[in-house]
Short mmCIF file of C-alpha atoms and ligand atoms in Angstrom, two decimals:
data_model
loop_
_atom_site.label_atom_id
_atom_site.label_comp_id
_atom_site.label_asym_id
_atom_site.label_seq_id
_atom_site.Cartn_x
_atom_site.Cartn_y
_atom_site.Cartn_z
CA MET A 193 1.57 -10.67 2.65
CA ARG A 194 2.87 -14.16 2.08
CA LYS A 195 5.89 -15.32 4.03
CA ARG A 196 8.02 -17.69 1.99
CA TYR A 197 9.67 -20.90 3.16
CA LEU A 198 12.37 -22.59 1.11
CA MET A 199 12.10 -26.33 1.71
CA THR A 200 14.11 -27.67 -1.21
CA PRO A 201 17.36 -29.66 -1.27
CA GLY A 202 19.17 -26.76 -2.92
CA PRO A 203 19.17 -23.87 -2.89
CA THR A 204 18.64 -24.06 0.84
CA PRO A 205 17.87 -21.33 3.40
CA VAL A 206 20.75 -19.09 4.47
CA PRO A 207 21.12 -18.05 8.14
CA ALA A 208 20.71 -14.32 8.82
CA GLU A 209 24.26 -13.96 10.18
CA VAL A 210 25.63 -15.44 6.94
CA LEU A 211 23.50 -13.09 4.82
CA LEU A 212 24.62 -10.12 6.86
CA SER A 213 28.30 -11.03 6.53
CA MET A 214 27.87 -11.05 2.76
CA ALA A 215 26.25 -7.62 2.80
CA GLU A 216 29.44 -5.95 4.08
CA PRO A 217 31.23 -3.66 1.61
CA ILE A 218 33.30 -5.72 -0.80
CA ILE A 219 37.00 -6.12 -0.07
CA HIS A 220 39.76 -6.77 -2.60
CA HIS A 221 40.84 -10.37 -2.99
CA ARG A 222 44.58 -9.65 -3.19
CA THR A 223 44.80 -8.41 0.37
CA PRO A 224 46.02 -9.90 3.66
CA GLU A 225 42.47 -9.45 4.98
CA PHE A 226 40.98 -11.73 2.33
CA SER A 227 43.88 -14.21 2.52
CA LYS A 228 43.25 -14.71 6.20
CA ILE A 229 39.56 -15.43 5.58
CA LEU A 230 40.37 -17.82 2.72
CA ALA A 231 42.93 -19.75 4.77
CA GLN A 232 40.43 -20.23 7.59
CA VAL A 233 37.72 -21.30 5.12
CA VAL A 234 40.00 -23.96 3.65
CA GLU A 235 40.87 -25.25 7.14
CA ASP A 236 37.21 -25.38 8.12
CA LEU A 237 36.27 -27.13 4.89
CA LYS A 238 38.82 -29.83 5.73
CA TYR A 239 37.02 -30.27 9.04
CA VAL A 240 33.67 -30.67 7.29
CA PHE A 241 35.09 -33.01 4.61
CA GLU A 242 36.96 -34.94 7.33
CA THR A 243 40.20 -34.80 5.40
CA ARG A 244 43.78 -33.75 5.89
CA GLY A 245 44.19 -33.66 2.11
CA ASP A 246 43.62 -30.67 -0.14
CA VAL A 247 40.30 -28.91 -0.50
CA LEU A 248 39.95 -26.60 -3.49
CA LEU A 249 37.33 -23.96 -4.15
CA PHE A 250 35.83 -22.87 -7.45
CA ALA A 251 33.35 -20.20 -8.41
CA SER A 252 30.85 -22.52 -10.05
CA SER A 253 27.82 -24.60 -9.32
CA GLY A 254 28.28 -28.23 -8.27
CA THR A 255 28.40 -29.40 -11.87
CA GLY A 256 31.55 -27.31 -12.36
CA VAL A 257 33.49 -29.37 -9.83
CA MET A 258 31.98 -32.57 -11.26
CA GLU A 259 33.44 -31.57 -14.62
CA SER A 260 36.71 -30.60 -12.91
CA SER A 261 37.05 -34.15 -11.58
CA VAL A 262 36.83 -35.59 -15.06
CA VAL A 263 39.31 -33.22 -16.69
CA ASN A 264 41.83 -33.36 -13.85
CA CYS A 265 41.89 -37.10 -13.27
CA PHE A 266 41.68 -38.67 -16.72
CA SER A 267 42.99 -38.88 -20.27
CA PRO A 268 40.90 -39.55 -23.38
CA GLY A 269 39.95 -43.23 -23.59
CA ASP A 270 40.57 -43.98 -19.90
CA LYS A 271 38.26 -46.70 -18.65
CA VAL A 272 36.02 -45.70 -15.74
CA VAL A 273 33.03 -47.19 -13.94
CA VAL A 274 30.04 -44.89 -13.53
CA SER A 275 27.44 -46.14 -11.06
CA ARG A 276 24.16 -44.30 -11.35
CA ASN A 277 20.69 -44.47 -9.87
CA GLY A 278 19.33 -41.01 -10.49
CA LYS A 279 19.62 -37.73 -12.32
CA PHE A 280 22.98 -36.74 -10.86
CA GLY A 281 24.57 -40.12 -11.49
CA ASP A 282 23.34 -39.67 -15.06
CA ARG A 283 25.24 -36.38 -15.12
CA ASN A 284 28.49 -38.21 -14.29
CA TYR A 285 27.75 -40.61 -17.12
CA HIS A 286 27.19 -37.80 -19.64
CA LEU A 287 30.25 -35.88 -18.44
CA ALA A 288 32.47 -38.94 -18.78
CA LYS A 289 31.08 -39.64 -22.25
CA THR A 290 31.46 -36.01 -23.30
CA TYR A 291 35.17 -36.18 -22.52
CA GLY A 292 35.69 -39.42 -24.41
CA LEU A 293 36.18 -41.77 -21.48
CA ASP A 294 35.51 -45.47 -21.93
CA VAL A 295 32.53 -45.87 -19.60
CA VAL A 296 31.44 -49.07 -17.88
CA ASP A 297 27.85 -48.10 -17.18
CA LEU A 298 26.34 -49.54 -13.99
CA GLN A 299 22.79 -48.32 -14.13
CA TYR A 300 20.19 -48.99 -11.42
CA GLU A 301 16.58 -48.07 -10.82
CA TRP A 302 16.08 -44.71 -9.10
CA THR A 303 14.38 -46.60 -6.28
CA SER A 304 17.42 -48.83 -5.60
CA VAL A 305 20.83 -48.36 -4.06
CA ILE A 306 23.90 -49.04 -6.17
CA GLU A 307 25.59 -52.39 -5.49
CA PRO A 308 29.24 -52.10 -4.38
CA ASP A 309 29.72 -55.76 -5.38
CA ASP A 310 29.06 -54.85 -9.01
CA ILE A 311 31.86 -52.29 -8.83
CA ALA A 312 34.13 -54.91 -7.24
CA ALA A 313 33.32 -57.31 -10.08
CA GLU A 314 34.24 -54.72 -12.74
CA LEU A 315 37.54 -53.93 -11.02
CA GLU A 316 38.34 -57.58 -10.70
CA LYS A 317 37.68 -58.08 -14.42
CA ASP A 318 39.93 -55.14 -15.29
CA PRO A 319 42.31 -53.93 -12.55
CA HIS A 320 43.52 -51.15 -14.88
CA ILE A 321 40.25 -49.23 -14.57
CA LYS A 322 41.21 -45.65 -13.77
CA GLY A 323 38.23 -44.37 -11.85
CA VAL A 324 34.92 -45.11 -10.17
CA PHE A 325 32.12 -42.55 -9.90
CA VAL A 326 29.46 -42.71 -7.18
CA THR A 327 26.77 -40.25 -6.11
CA GLN A 328 26.59 -40.50 -2.34
CA SER A 329 23.34 -38.65 -1.76
CA GLU A 330 21.23 -38.86 -4.93
CA THR A 331 19.06 -35.77 -4.67
CA SER A 332 16.65 -36.81 -7.39
CA SER A 333 15.63 -39.95 -5.49
CA GLY A 334 16.72 -39.38 -1.88
CA VAL A 335 18.80 -42.56 -2.09
CA LEU A 336 21.94 -42.78 0.00
CA ASN A 337 24.60 -44.93 -1.64
CA ASP A 338 27.18 -46.74 0.46
CA VAL A 339 30.38 -44.94 -0.47
CA LYS A 340 32.15 -46.39 2.56
CA ALA A 341 31.76 -49.89 1.09
CA VAL A 342 32.87 -48.68 -2.33
CA GLY A 343 35.89 -46.99 -0.73
CA LYS A 344 36.97 -50.28 0.80
CA ILE A 345 36.88 -51.90 -2.62
CA VAL A 346 38.55 -49.18 -4.67
CA ARG A 347 41.35 -48.79 -2.11
CA GLY A 348 42.63 -52.22 -3.17
CA TYR A 349 43.30 -51.05 -6.74
CA THR A 350 46.30 -48.75 -7.15
CA GLU A 351 45.21 -47.44 -10.56
CA ALA A 352 41.63 -46.44 -9.67
CA VAL A 353 40.45 -43.30 -7.91
CA LEU A 354 37.05 -43.05 -6.26
CA ILE A 355 35.13 -39.91 -7.21
CA VAL A 356 32.23 -39.09 -4.93
CA ASP A 357 29.49 -36.58 -5.62
CA SER A 358 28.56 -35.61 -2.08
CA ILE A 359 26.92 -32.39 -3.20
CA THR A 360 23.91 -33.03 -0.95
CA GLY A 361 25.83 -35.36 1.35
CA ILE A 362 28.40 -33.11 2.99
CA GLY A 363 26.98 -31.66 6.19
CA ALA A 364 23.92 -33.94 6.12
CA VAL A 365 25.29 -37.47 6.26
CA GLU A 366 28.61 -38.99 7.34
CA CYS A 367 31.24 -38.60 4.67
CA LYS A 368 34.60 -39.60 6.13
CA THR A 369 36.81 -38.72 3.22
CA ASP A 370 40.18 -39.97 4.52
CA GLU A 371 38.99 -42.83 6.70
CA TRP A 372 36.82 -44.30 3.93
CA GLY A 373 39.38 -43.80 1.17
CA LEU A 374 37.35 -41.33 -0.91
CA ASP A 375 39.82 -39.77 -3.35
CA VAL A 376 37.69 -36.94 -4.69
CA VAL A 377 34.67 -35.55 -2.83
CA MET A 378 32.54 -32.64 -3.98
CA THR A 379 29.94 -30.29 -2.61
CA GLY A 380 28.19 -27.07 -3.62
CA SER A 381 27.54 -23.94 -1.58
CA GLN A 382 23.75 -23.95 -1.93
CA LYS A 383 23.38 -27.21 -0.03
CA GLY A 384 24.57 -28.23 3.44
CA LEU A 385 26.96 -25.29 3.55
CA MET A 386 23.97 -22.94 3.95
CA LEU A 387 25.03 -20.40 1.34
CA PRO A 388 23.54 -19.04 -1.88
CA PRO A 389 24.54 -20.89 -5.08
CA GLY A 390 27.80 -20.06 -6.85
CA LEU A 391 30.64 -21.77 -5.03
CA ALA A 392 31.78 -25.39 -5.08
CA ALA A 393 34.45 -27.32 -3.20
CA VAL A 394 36.35 -30.49 -3.99
CA SER A 395 38.76 -32.53 -1.89
CA VAL A 396 41.67 -34.28 -3.58
CA SER A 397 43.63 -37.20 -2.09
CA GLU A 398 47.30 -38.03 -2.70
CA LYS A 399 46.21 -40.89 -4.95
CA ALA A 400 44.10 -38.48 -6.99
CA TRP A 401 47.04 -36.07 -7.33
CA GLY A 402 48.91 -38.98 -8.92
CA HIS A 403 46.16 -39.11 -11.54
CA VAL A 404 46.25 -35.33 -12.01
CA GLU A 405 49.95 -35.47 -12.95
CA LYS A 406 49.24 -37.97 -15.74
CA ALA A 407 45.83 -36.71 -16.93
CA ARG A 408 45.85 -35.27 -20.45
CA LEU A 409 42.31 -33.94 -20.88
CA PRO A 410 42.40 -30.19 -21.53
CA ARG A 411 41.78 -27.96 -18.53
CA PHE A 412 42.29 -24.33 -17.73
CA TYR A 413 39.85 -22.63 -15.36
CA PHE A 414 39.23 -25.86 -13.47
CA ASP A 415 42.90 -26.86 -13.30
CA TRP A 416 43.37 -28.31 -9.80
CA THR A 417 47.15 -27.76 -9.91
CA LYS A 418 46.70 -24.02 -10.37
CA ALA A 419 44.13 -23.93 -7.57
CA LYS A 420 46.37 -25.88 -5.21
CA LYS A 421 49.38 -23.65 -5.86
CA SER A 422 47.33 -20.53 -5.19
CA ILE A 423 45.69 -21.90 -2.06
CA ALA A 424 49.15 -22.70 -0.67
CA LYS A 425 49.77 -18.95 -0.98
CA GLU A 426 46.38 -18.15 0.60
CA THR A 427 44.96 -16.82 -2.63
CA THR A 428 43.08 -17.99 -5.74
CA PRO A 429 44.22 -18.15 -9.39
CA PHE A 430 41.29 -16.03 -10.61
CA THR A 431 38.94 -13.51 -9.04
CA PRO A 432 37.06 -15.46 -6.38
CA PRO A 433 33.43 -14.85 -5.34
CA VAL A 434 34.60 -12.72 -2.43
CA SER A 435 31.22 -12.30 -0.74
CA LEU A 436 30.41 -16.00 -0.95
CA ILE A 437 33.75 -16.91 0.58
CA ILE A 438 33.17 -14.43 3.41
CA GLY A 439 29.71 -15.94 3.91
CA LEU A 440 31.20 -19.42 3.83
CA GLY A 441 33.58 -18.42 6.61
CA LYS A 442 30.58 -17.48 8.74
CA ALA A 443 28.60 -20.62 7.81
CA LEU A 444 31.54 -22.89 8.59
CA ALA A 445 31.98 -21.17 11.94
CA LEU A 446 28.34 -22.04 12.69
CA ILE A 447 28.99 -25.67 11.73
CA ARG A 448 32.09 -25.80 13.92
CA GLU A 449 30.18 -24.27 16.80
CA GLU A 450 27.43 -26.92 16.56
CA GLY A 451 29.99 -29.66 15.85
CA LEU A 452 29.91 -31.79 12.71
CA GLU A 453 28.58 -34.84 14.51
CA SER A 454 25.69 -32.84 15.96
CA VAL A 455 24.98 -31.25 12.58
CA ILE A 456 24.67 -34.69 10.99
CA GLY A 457 22.71 -35.97 14.00
CA ARG A 458 20.26 -33.09 13.61
CA HIS A 459 19.79 -33.92 9.93
CA ALA A 460 19.14 -37.57 10.81
CA ILE A 461 16.40 -36.63 13.27
CA LEU A 462 14.79 -34.14 10.91
CA ALA A 463 14.78 -36.75 8.13
CA GLU A 464 13.27 -39.35 10.44
CA ALA A 465 10.55 -36.91 11.48
CA VAL A 466 9.69 -36.09 7.87
CA ARG A 467 9.46 -39.78 7.03
CA ALA A 468 7.27 -40.45 10.06
CA GLY A 469 5.05 -37.53 9.08
CA VAL A 470 4.45 -38.57 5.49
CA VAL A 471 3.93 -42.23 6.41
CA ALA A 472 1.37 -41.16 9.04
CA LEU A 473 -0.50 -39.42 6.24
CA GLY A 474 -0.71 -42.71 4.37
CA LEU A 475 1.87 -41.70 1.76
CA LYS A 476 4.66 -43.90 0.40
CA LEU A 477 8.36 -43.09 0.55
CA PHE A 478 10.25 -43.30 -2.73
CA ALA A 479 13.73 -44.31 -1.51
CA PRO A 480 14.26 -47.87 -0.27
CA PRO A 481 14.68 -48.51 3.48
CA GLU A 482 18.29 -49.66 3.02
CA GLY A 483 19.35 -46.34 1.52
CA ARG A 484 17.56 -43.26 2.75
CA GLY A 485 19.57 -40.06 3.09
CA ASN A 486 19.13 -37.10 5.42
CA ALA A 487 18.99 -34.31 2.85
CA VAL A 488 15.72 -34.83 1.03
CA THR A 489 12.64 -37.04 1.29
CA PRO A 490 10.98 -37.92 -2.01
CA VAL A 491 7.40 -39.11 -1.66
CA TRP A 492 5.08 -40.79 -4.15
CA ALA A 493 2.10 -38.63 -5.00
CA PRO A 494 -1.03 -40.48 -3.85
CA GLU A 495 -3.01 -42.47 -6.37
CA GLY A 496 -5.33 -40.24 -8.36
CA VAL A 497 -3.55 -37.02 -7.36
CA ASP A 498 -1.46 -35.17 -9.94
CA GLY A 499 1.94 -34.97 -8.23
CA GLY A 500 2.72 -31.70 -9.97
CA ARG A 501 -0.15 -29.97 -8.20
CA ILE A 502 1.22 -30.64 -4.73
CA PRO A 503 4.33 -28.39 -4.99
CA LYS A 504 2.27 -25.83 -6.92
CA ILE A 505 -0.44 -25.47 -4.30
CA MET A 506 2.08 -25.56 -1.45
CA SER A 507 3.97 -22.72 -3.08
CA ASP A 508 1.12 -20.61 -4.48
CA LYS A 509 -1.24 -20.89 -1.56
CA TYR A 510 1.01 -21.38 1.44
CA GLY A 511 4.36 -19.93 0.35
CA VAL A 512 6.14 -23.23 1.00
CA THR A 513 8.51 -24.15 -1.82
CA ILE A 514 9.27 -27.84 -2.15
CA ALA A 515 10.74 -29.71 -5.14
CA GLY A 516 8.88 -31.76 -7.72
CA GLY A 517 10.03 -34.99 -9.30
CA GLN A 518 12.66 -34.91 -12.02
CA ASP A 519 12.85 -36.56 -15.44
CA GLU A 520 10.62 -39.65 -15.59
CA TYR A 521 9.30 -38.99 -12.07
CA LYS A 522 8.05 -35.49 -12.88
CA GLY A 523 4.46 -35.32 -11.61
CA LYS A 524 4.79 -38.68 -9.90
CA ILE A 525 6.78 -37.73 -6.82
CA PHE A 526 7.46 -34.62 -4.80
CA ARG A 527 10.54 -33.95 -2.69
CA LEU A 528 10.74 -32.35 0.74
CA GLY A 529 14.13 -30.78 1.43
CA HIS A 530 15.69 -30.64 4.90
CA LEU A 531 19.31 -29.83 4.20
CA GLY A 532 21.46 -27.21 5.89
CA TYR A 533 19.83 -24.48 7.94
CA PHE A 534 16.83 -26.55 9.08
CA ASP A 535 15.31 -27.08 12.48
CA ARG A 536 12.27 -28.86 13.88
CA PHE A 537 9.73 -26.18 13.10
CA ASP A 538 10.74 -26.06 9.46
CA ILE A 539 9.64 -29.68 9.29
CA ILE A 540 6.40 -28.93 11.09
CA THR A 541 5.70 -26.08 8.66
CA THR A 542 6.35 -28.28 5.63
CA LEU A 543 4.20 -31.14 6.90
CA SER A 544 1.41 -28.78 7.88
CA ALA A 545 1.37 -27.18 4.41
CA LEU A 546 1.44 -30.67 2.87
CA GLU A 547 -1.56 -31.76 4.95
CA MET A 548 -3.57 -28.69 4.00
CA THR A 549 -2.68 -29.19 0.35
CA LEU A 550 -3.65 -32.87 0.35
CA ASN A 551 -6.88 -31.97 2.08
CA GLU A 552 -7.65 -29.42 -0.59
CA LEU A 553 -6.91 -32.01 -3.30
CA GLY A 554 -9.51 -34.30 -1.75
CA TYR A 555 -7.04 -36.89 -0.51
CA PRO A 556 -8.51 -38.38 2.68
CA ILE A 557 -6.36 -37.41 5.65
CA GLU A 558 -6.97 -36.28 9.15
CA LEU A 559 -5.39 -32.85 9.52
CA GLY A 560 -2.54 -32.85 12.02
CA MET A 561 -1.60 -36.51 11.77
CA GLY A 562 1.67 -35.92 9.92
CA VAL A 563 2.63 -33.08 12.22
CA ALA A 564 1.83 -35.18 15.30
CA ALA A 565 4.01 -38.07 14.08
CA ALA A 566 6.93 -35.70 13.52
CA GLU A 567 6.45 -34.18 16.96
CA VAL A 568 6.72 -37.62 18.53
CA ILE A 569 10.10 -38.12 16.83
CA PHE A 570 11.25 -34.75 18.12
CA GLU A 571 10.12 -35.54 21.64
CA GLU A 572 11.93 -38.88 21.56
CA ASN A 573 15.11 -37.36 20.11
CA PRO A 574 15.84 -34.03 21.75
CA PHE A 575 18.80 -32.03 20.41
C1 PLP B 1441 23.74 -34.82 -5.92
C2 PLP B 1441 23.90 -33.63 -6.81
N1 PLP B 1441 24.88 -33.65 -7.71
C3 PLP B 1441 25.08 -32.62 -8.53
C4 PLP B 1441 24.30 -31.50 -8.50
C5 PLP B 1441 24.54 -30.42 -9.47
O1 PLP B 1441 24.86 -29.26 -8.83
P1 PLP B 1441 24.56 -27.83 -9.48
O2 PLP B 1441 23.11 -27.76 -9.78
O3 PLP B 1441 24.99 -26.93 -8.36
O4 PLP B 1441 25.41 -27.72 -10.69
C6 PLP B 1441 23.26 -31.43 -7.57
C7 PLP B 1441 22.38 -30.25 -7.51
O5 PLP B 1441 21.23 -30.28 -7.25
C8 PLP B 1441 23.06 -32.52 -6.71
O6 PLP B 1441 22.07 -32.50 -5.80
#
């Protein structure tokens, strides 16, 4: 027997009560029973997104709502700024290019944060820029970009909307949609919302609705106007993923019960403990100190150790699934997830499996040092 532990930044573990709620016999989506659940889910999503604006749901992965932002907000040839410092920022770039937008490409190293001043400079040069894309929590690098600062800048330009990929941000780090002036914010179910993959949510501000009215890119399934009209009637334009929405209702109730601030506070402590643990083992963190998120901790594989072997041994031998590096960092880094349904002993398990793996690979560590460092953080920060 090998018990399995899912320690990746998506998909993430799903609480038993959420799983059980999704195992109930299926109900029809055009019923008062489902409408009531959907209405509550939308209200609770607004709580999590910290918005009084609209939140729309789509049966898709996160990339679906990323694409929906492009097709709903823009027309061919519109000029947009894409800031990118990782794989998911790259996705925004490719999406914008695919749809024929005129892209100002602000590209940074994966190990750096994006610079809000560069965005300000582009907007100053051309105040008719229609949109700015930022990835808040860059899952490929663990970097947390300062969307609050970008919000302050973009707010000053009436023609530009700020589009934020918070797919691994929502529920793990602060993301104050209305207060920070974030026009479009996205997340996916398999992340901080503690659900299986298959559902994505996007918030849309009044300013963004202004863009939607003028946008001429073709859209059908991902048409935000259709989704908004249906949600106003407590339904969906197309068959929704009924079980996932029921599960989401349960997951959001858990988040409300804990309180959003506490949920984010828990993530901050777990992330700090992971960082303390890996540093105590003599390993180097990938993300820079000025921008480390709470969802995932990427770590450089030690010199002389093939980074690809670390996730493999952890999974094959100990049943602990972590993520490897992506694109050019494949084999060079590994990523420890701590997003969503995570508590202290998940971190202890991950660090323990990491220590045993490093030991097996001949990397000189003293067993227990990473775990001990994490325990100190937990003792100092009870929750
Ligand atoms: C920051 C970020 N953006 C976008 C995506 C894409 O989401 P999906 O894989 O659900 O399409 C992910 C998924 O890992 C992500 O972490």
